[in-house]
Structures are given as C-alpha cells and as structure tokens.
Amino acid sequence: MARAITLAGPIPLSQYMGAANAHYYATRDPLGERGDFTTAPEISQMFGELIGLWLADMWDRAGRPAARYVEFGPGRGTLAADALRAMAKAGLEPPVNFVETSPVLRASQAERVPHAEWSLDLIGVEEDMPLLVVANEFFDALPIRQLVKTDMGWRERLVACQDTLFLPIVGDRGFDQIIPQHLRDAEFGSILETSPPTVAILRALAKRLLEQGGAALIIDYGYEGPAIGDTLQAVRGHEYVNPFDQPGEADLTAHVDFATLKEAAEVEGLVVHGPVTQGAFLKALGIDARADSLSRAHPDRAPSIALDRERLVDDEQMGELFKVIALTAPGWPAPEGFR
C-alpha cells in the first residue's frame, strides 16, 4: 500500500481502511486472548443461545416455514454453533450460510459448523426460502469516509504516505452539499463519518428479506446519528493503537450509525425494531434466568458465569455501548426484546 500511495498519491480513508482490513482478516484469527479482541459469543455461550432462541421464536410465530440461517462475519462460528444448538431444541434445524471472506476464519467455522456453506456476499445465498439473519460486530469493520470541517468548508480525509509513514491529510474537493443542514456550521476540525458499503449491504439484505421473507438481527457498537465525532479506532493485542501505524496488522473499526441503518431499511420497505441497548435486549430475552440455570448446573463455574453476564449487560461494559436492531419483512411477527 505504501508504494501505491507514494506513486499515485493520497487515497480516501475508506480505501485505506478497506485494504488494511482485507489483509488483516485474510491472514489471522484475531479473536480470543491470543488475538486482538474478544466478541460477545466468545465471552459466553449465553449470548449465542439467546439469539438462537430469539430466531426460533420468530420462526415459530411466523408459522414454522422452511428457512435459512445466514450470518455475516461469523468469526470462529461460535455464535452460530451456540444458536443452532438452541434452535434445534425448539425444533428448528435450518441450512446454514456464512458470509465470510477470510480463509483463516472459514477454517475455524468449519470445525464448529461443518455443514455450513460459504459465500463472499448474499449473491451466493440461495433465494429459495425465508432468511434468519444475524450480523454481530460485522458493520463496524466496513470502510468509512470521514469528512472534515475546514476553513474552506467540508473536505474528505485522505491518507498520504511519506517514507512508509502513513498520515491523514485533508483533500481539496468540497462536500458541503451532502452535509446535513444542521451540521454544516460545525466547528473547524469537526468530523462527520459515513459508510457507503454499510448502506449498500443493508439495501441488498432488505431486498432479499422483502422477496423471501424473514428477519435480521444486527448487533454492534454505535450511536444514532448523524453526529459529529471521530470514531475510527485500531486494536492490536487488546489495546488501542494508532490506526495509521502498520496497516493490516491491527483491526480497524468505527462506530455504527444505527439511524442510517434504520433509515436505509425503512426506505426499502422493511419494518425496523429498535435500536435498544444490548444489555436491555439480553435481559428481555432472559439472560438472568439462563445464568442462574448454568450456575446451578455448574456450581464451580458460578463466579465466572456471573462475571460473563455482567460483561455482556452492564452499562459500563458492553451493555450500553452495543446496540441491537431487528429488521422484519412485512407480515412477519414483531420480535421479542424491543417493547
């Protein structure tokens, strides 16, 4: 990337982020204590089990149609394995499709869900039945654009390279006309983020749900925007690092704008529920009862189960920052956890 930028000039932040993450995810398993970060399914089986029961409940109240389980960015396959186990107890044993680009993670997923089928996007998923979709910490890794308020107006943040040192700069093309009216007079240095790939994927998913029926559950850390703020971050070895240092060797993410997700889905004709916080959602689904049940079955693990539950739902940990929305096709039942 350094050579390309040096020869051709600065590139948009979105292009930099896309190239860096493509290399990052293709070359490693980033999860767990030995990796760079830990996701909710890796913290506790309770997370995936409750999502599986949520899907099974939707399926049951929709009339128990033949349906496919589809997961975007399924990590090691841990969430799917836990969810499928819970679904099977409710009588739901769907075919499984994983939307995954990483060959390393596909290998891990195959160990946990050997009967899954893989594709690079939704185009590879058959159109024969309703879809039960999960996307946990998927949208945060999609490339973002950053627009910066300067004394010349709003300009896009680009990434330049000098002697293999990457650094953000401001471009000279104006973007004032696409800035929401109430944000155009923001202070100099203000940053507004957008994610065109997020909208494109959401619209493609909406089209499939409208044609085939089904529901989607999206869980990620984020906010309801549009709002001013720089949320680009890089994590390596469970610590925050400079996003412009060693691209491709750290996980680059940005907070998800749930208002944009909601608007994109509603424009396409889906019914949107939420967002609600992850803590409220998991409590509504019965995580407290599940934690008690696990503790009784495994008294030696009771303290760690309590800590895992707290990590998932406590406002100071994942409970408040992470948000949840559900998308349902017209005619499908209203989901639990959003009342």
XYZ file of C-alpha atoms in Angstrom:
339
model
C 0.000 0.000 0.000
C 2.855 2.379 0.805
C 4.287 2.079 -2.703
C 0.895 2.557 -4.343
C 0.149 5.731 -2.376
C 3.647 7.083 -2.936
C 3.329 6.598 -6.685
C -0.330 7.534 -7.208
C -0.943 9.987 -4.389
C -3.179 10.071 -1.292
C -6.218 7.778 -1.150
C -9.555 8.188 0.689
C -9.659 6.856 4.238
C -12.321 4.370 3.120
C -9.931 2.829 0.588
C -7.134 2.687 3.165
C -9.397 1.038 5.742
C -10.754 -1.460 3.225
C -7.294 -2.547 2.072
C -5.907 -2.757 5.603
C -8.786 -4.871 6.922
C -8.793 -7.134 3.864
C -5.192 -8.094 4.631
C -5.777 -8.257 8.374
C -8.708 -10.675 8.283
C -7.255 -12.815 5.495
C -4.080 -13.605 7.422
C -5.098 -14.422 11.013
C -7.654 -15.442 13.594
C -7.985 -12.154 15.501
C -10.220 -13.456 18.299
C -9.582 -14.517 21.876
C -6.863 -13.926 24.421
C -4.103 -14.713 21.928
C -5.686 -12.481 19.302
C -6.531 -8.800 19.270
C -10.099 -8.626 20.589
C -12.928 -10.689 22.076
C -16.552 -10.620 20.891
C -19.700 -11.405 22.870
C -20.087 -15.007 21.591
C -16.549 -15.767 22.797
C -17.353 -14.391 26.255
C -20.261 -16.719 26.992
C -22.451 -19.371 25.377
C -25.437 -17.443 26.774
C -25.128 -14.841 24.032
C -25.465 -17.247 21.106
C -28.075 -19.370 22.862
C -30.373 -16.409 23.457
C -30.013 -15.288 19.850
C -30.869 -18.823 18.728
C -33.978 -18.832 20.873
C -34.920 -15.386 19.545
C -34.703 -16.713 15.985
C -36.618 -19.875 16.876
C -39.385 -17.793 18.427
C -39.633 -15.630 15.300
C -39.754 -18.749 13.127
C -42.393 -20.398 15.312
C -44.703 -17.373 15.312
C -44.200 -16.955 11.549
C -45.732 -20.413 11.041
C -42.574 -22.563 11.098
C -41.615 -22.094 7.448
C -38.579 -23.729 5.872
C -35.874 -21.080 6.481
C -32.132 -20.478 6.143
C -29.780 -19.294 8.865
C -27.441 -16.644 7.445
C -24.649 -14.997 9.412
C -22.494 -12.112 8.263
C -18.917 -12.226 9.562
C -19.412 -15.270 11.821
C -15.988 -15.111 13.494
C -14.971 -18.576 14.633
C -18.514 -19.890 14.226
C -19.066 -19.803 17.987
C -22.259 -17.744 17.874
C -23.716 -19.956 15.138
C -22.863 -23.183 16.974
C -24.498 -21.962 20.187
C -27.517 -20.524 18.349
C -28.051 -23.647 16.238
C -27.916 -25.849 19.341
C -30.611 -23.729 20.985
C -32.700 -23.627 17.789
C -32.578 -27.414 17.447
C -34.107 -27.811 20.909
C -37.029 -25.706 19.652
C -37.418 -27.830 16.528
C -35.588 -25.528 14.103
C -32.681 -27.041 12.167
C -32.080 -24.746 9.188
C -29.453 -24.950 6.464
C -26.570 -22.599 7.267
C -24.941 -19.937 5.103
C -21.926 -17.935 6.225
C -20.971 -14.693 4.500
C -17.217 -14.685 5.092
C -14.143 -13.578 3.138
C -11.346 -14.812 5.431
C -9.941 -18.271 4.591
C -8.458 -18.493 8.090
C -11.796 -17.870 9.789
C -13.633 -20.144 7.350
C -11.441 -22.996 8.575
C -12.389 -22.264 12.203
C -16.059 -22.000 11.275
C -15.943 -25.360 9.503
C -14.752 -27.017 12.721
C -17.767 -25.752 14.650
C -20.428 -25.828 11.906
C -19.199 -28.395 9.369
C -22.411 -28.443 7.330
C -22.336 -24.703 6.561
C -21.988 -23.251 3.088
C -19.839 -20.174 2.453
C -20.069 -17.198 0.119
C -18.452 -13.790 -0.213
C -21.788 -11.975 -0.154
C -25.546 -12.518 -0.298
C -25.399 -13.301 -4.004
C -24.064 -16.722 -3.054
C -27.058 -17.484 -0.816
C -29.947 -19.302 -2.460
C -33.236 -17.472 -2.868
C -35.485 -20.426 -2.080
C -36.802 -19.691 1.418
C -37.062 -17.039 4.175
C -33.854 -15.885 5.823
C -32.999 -15.741 9.515
C -30.032 -13.364 9.548
C -27.517 -12.410 12.230
C -24.777 -9.778 11.981
C -22.809 -9.393 15.205
C -19.897 -6.945 15.076
C -19.914 -7.010 11.297
C -20.801 -3.494 10.209
C -18.203 -1.829 12.453
C -15.381 -3.236 10.279
C -16.758 -1.864 6.997
C -14.884 1.102 5.478
C -15.948 4.612 6.412
C -15.463 8.010 4.839
C -14.550 10.926 7.083
C -15.481 14.482 6.139
C -13.619 17.233 7.975
C -14.765 20.835 8.527
C -12.007 23.206 7.413
C -11.789 26.958 6.831
C -12.540 26.133 3.175
C -15.642 24.081 4.030
C -16.121 20.317 4.338
C -13.347 18.209 2.833
C -12.668 14.461 2.748
C -9.944 12.928 4.898
C -7.319 11.203 2.780
C -4.321 9.054 3.705
C -0.875 10.023 2.423
C 2.427 8.189 2.753
C 5.900 9.623 3.341
C 8.854 7.266 3.698
C 6.492 4.375 4.647
C 4.845 6.614 7.260
C 1.073 6.849 6.778
C -0.674 10.020 7.869
C -4.126 11.559 7.434
C -4.467 14.740 5.384
C -7.355 16.833 4.104
C -8.310 16.733 0.426
C -9.265 19.725 -1.693
C -12.643 18.539 -3.019
C -15.695 20.150 -1.408
C -18.507 18.125 0.178
C -20.636 20.862 1.727
C -23.759 19.930 -0.239
C -24.054 16.434 1.268
C -23.642 17.577 4.878
C -26.916 17.615 6.881
C -28.093 21.197 7.202
C -27.909 21.261 10.998
C -24.248 20.159 10.947
C -22.866 22.427 8.229
C -21.839 25.160 10.665
C -19.943 22.826 12.993
C -16.639 23.996 14.457
C -13.425 23.741 12.460
C -11.883 20.314 12.833
C -15.233 18.577 13.276
C -15.518 15.151 11.621
C -18.600 13.517 10.117
C -18.471 9.829 9.224
C -20.422 7.931 6.571
C -20.220 4.330 5.371
C -21.480 3.746 1.807
C -20.668 -0.006 1.983
C -22.918 -0.322 5.030
C -25.862 1.193 3.170
C -25.200 -0.958 0.098
C -25.147 -4.208 2.110
C -28.197 -3.185 4.109
C -30.144 -2.446 0.939
C -29.160 -5.790 -0.604
C -30.263 -7.574 2.566
C -33.536 -5.661 2.610
C -34.256 -6.685 -0.973
C -33.795 -10.348 -0.101
C -35.966 -10.149 3.007
C -38.734 -8.420 1.065
C -38.651 -11.077 -1.662
C -38.195 -14.144 0.543
C -39.489 -13.143 3.961
C -37.604 -13.418 7.208
C -35.895 -11.352 9.866
C -32.444 -9.960 10.622
C -30.769 -9.145 13.916
C -27.927 -6.607 13.891
C -25.739 -6.114 16.977
C -22.808 -3.720 17.105
C -21.326 -0.825 18.999
C -22.523 2.539 17.827
C -24.822 5.515 18.087
C -27.856 7.130 16.498
C -26.596 9.800 14.097
C -25.701 11.562 12.000
C -23.413 13.093 14.583
C -20.075 14.840 14.799
C -17.199 12.694 16.030
C -14.136 10.689 15.047
C -14.764 7.029 15.955
C -12.050 5.372 13.846
C -10.014 3.067 16.057
C -7.434 0.307 15.793
C -6.971 -2.587 18.211
C -3.964 -4.877 18.458
C -3.254 -7.218 21.354
C -6.409 -5.985 23.165
C -5.027 -2.428 23.242
C -5.825 0.657 21.189
C -3.092 1.642 18.741
C -2.579 4.298 16.066
C -4.874 3.484 13.074
C -2.170 4.745 10.702
C 0.629 2.603 12.126
C 1.286 -0.731 10.375
C -1.938 -1.018 8.351
C -3.101 -4.594 8.025
C -1.647 -5.572 11.410
C -4.491 -4.213 13.576
C -8.273 -4.368 13.495
C -9.659 -1.092 12.105
C -13.242 -0.304 13.080
C -15.650 2.600 13.516
C -18.849 3.008 15.483
C -22.011 2.123 13.575
C -24.619 4.802 12.873
C -27.822 2.928 13.713
C -30.001 5.779 12.485
C -28.554 5.277 8.998
C -29.175 1.515 9.198
C -32.741 2.141 10.273
C -33.414 4.703 7.567
C -31.927 2.511 4.816
C -34.070 -0.449 5.880
C -37.272 1.574 6.160
C -36.750 3.200 2.762
C -36.598 -0.298 1.252
C -39.855 -1.301 2.962
C -38.742 -3.341 5.962
C -40.152 -2.965 9.456
C -37.450 -1.808 11.899
C -37.490 -2.527 15.624
C -35.139 -0.640 17.925
C -32.396 0.184 18.408
C -32.218 -0.883 22.029
C -29.112 -1.456 24.110
C -27.540 -4.908 24.192
C -27.990 -5.008 27.946
C -31.723 -4.339 27.754
C -32.127 -6.795 24.885
C -30.376 -9.699 26.601
C -32.219 -9.068 29.860
C -35.539 -9.071 27.996
C -34.616 -12.423 26.446
C -33.886 -13.959 29.848
C -30.132 -13.865 30.355
C -30.582 -13.702 34.120
C -32.575 -16.934 34.168
C -30.068 -18.604 31.835
C -27.152 -17.518 34.015
C -28.892 -18.941 37.102
C -29.562 -22.223 35.286
C -25.937 -22.560 34.177
C -24.689 -21.722 37.672
C -26.868 -24.408 39.231
C -25.680 -26.961 36.674
C -22.024 -25.941 37.112
C -21.595 -24.527 40.633
C -17.823 -24.480 40.259
C -18.236 -22.003 37.384
C -20.848 -19.793 39.062
C -18.476 -16.856 39.740
C -17.193 -16.774 36.142
C -20.731 -17.114 34.754
C -21.775 -14.099 36.829
C -18.792 -12.107 35.531
C -19.594 -13.082 31.933
C -23.200 -11.992 32.348
C -22.052 -8.665 33.805
C -19.662 -8.108 30.930
C -22.442 -8.622 28.383
C -25.141 -6.472 30.030
C -23.517 -3.979 32.391
C -23.765 -0.356 31.237
C -20.078 0.221 31.986
C -19.029 -2.722 29.817
C -20.869 -3.908 26.670
C -24.441 -3.320 27.810
C -24.836 0.349 26.881
C -22.358 0.902 24.038
C -23.629 -2.040 21.978
C -26.975 -1.582 20.260
C -29.440 -4.007 18.690
C -31.964 -3.578 15.890
C -34.211 -6.108 14.205
C -35.427 -5.934 10.622
C -38.516 -7.899 9.637
C -40.256 -8.476 6.342
C -43.826 -7.138 6.159
C -46.202 -9.688 7.623
C -43.624 -11.258 9.901
C -44.306 -11.113 13.665
C -42.999 -8.369 15.928
C -39.828 -9.640 17.630
C -39.226 -10.053 21.334
C -36.838 -7.723 23.142
C -37.967 -4.429 21.596
C -41.054 -3.487 23.585
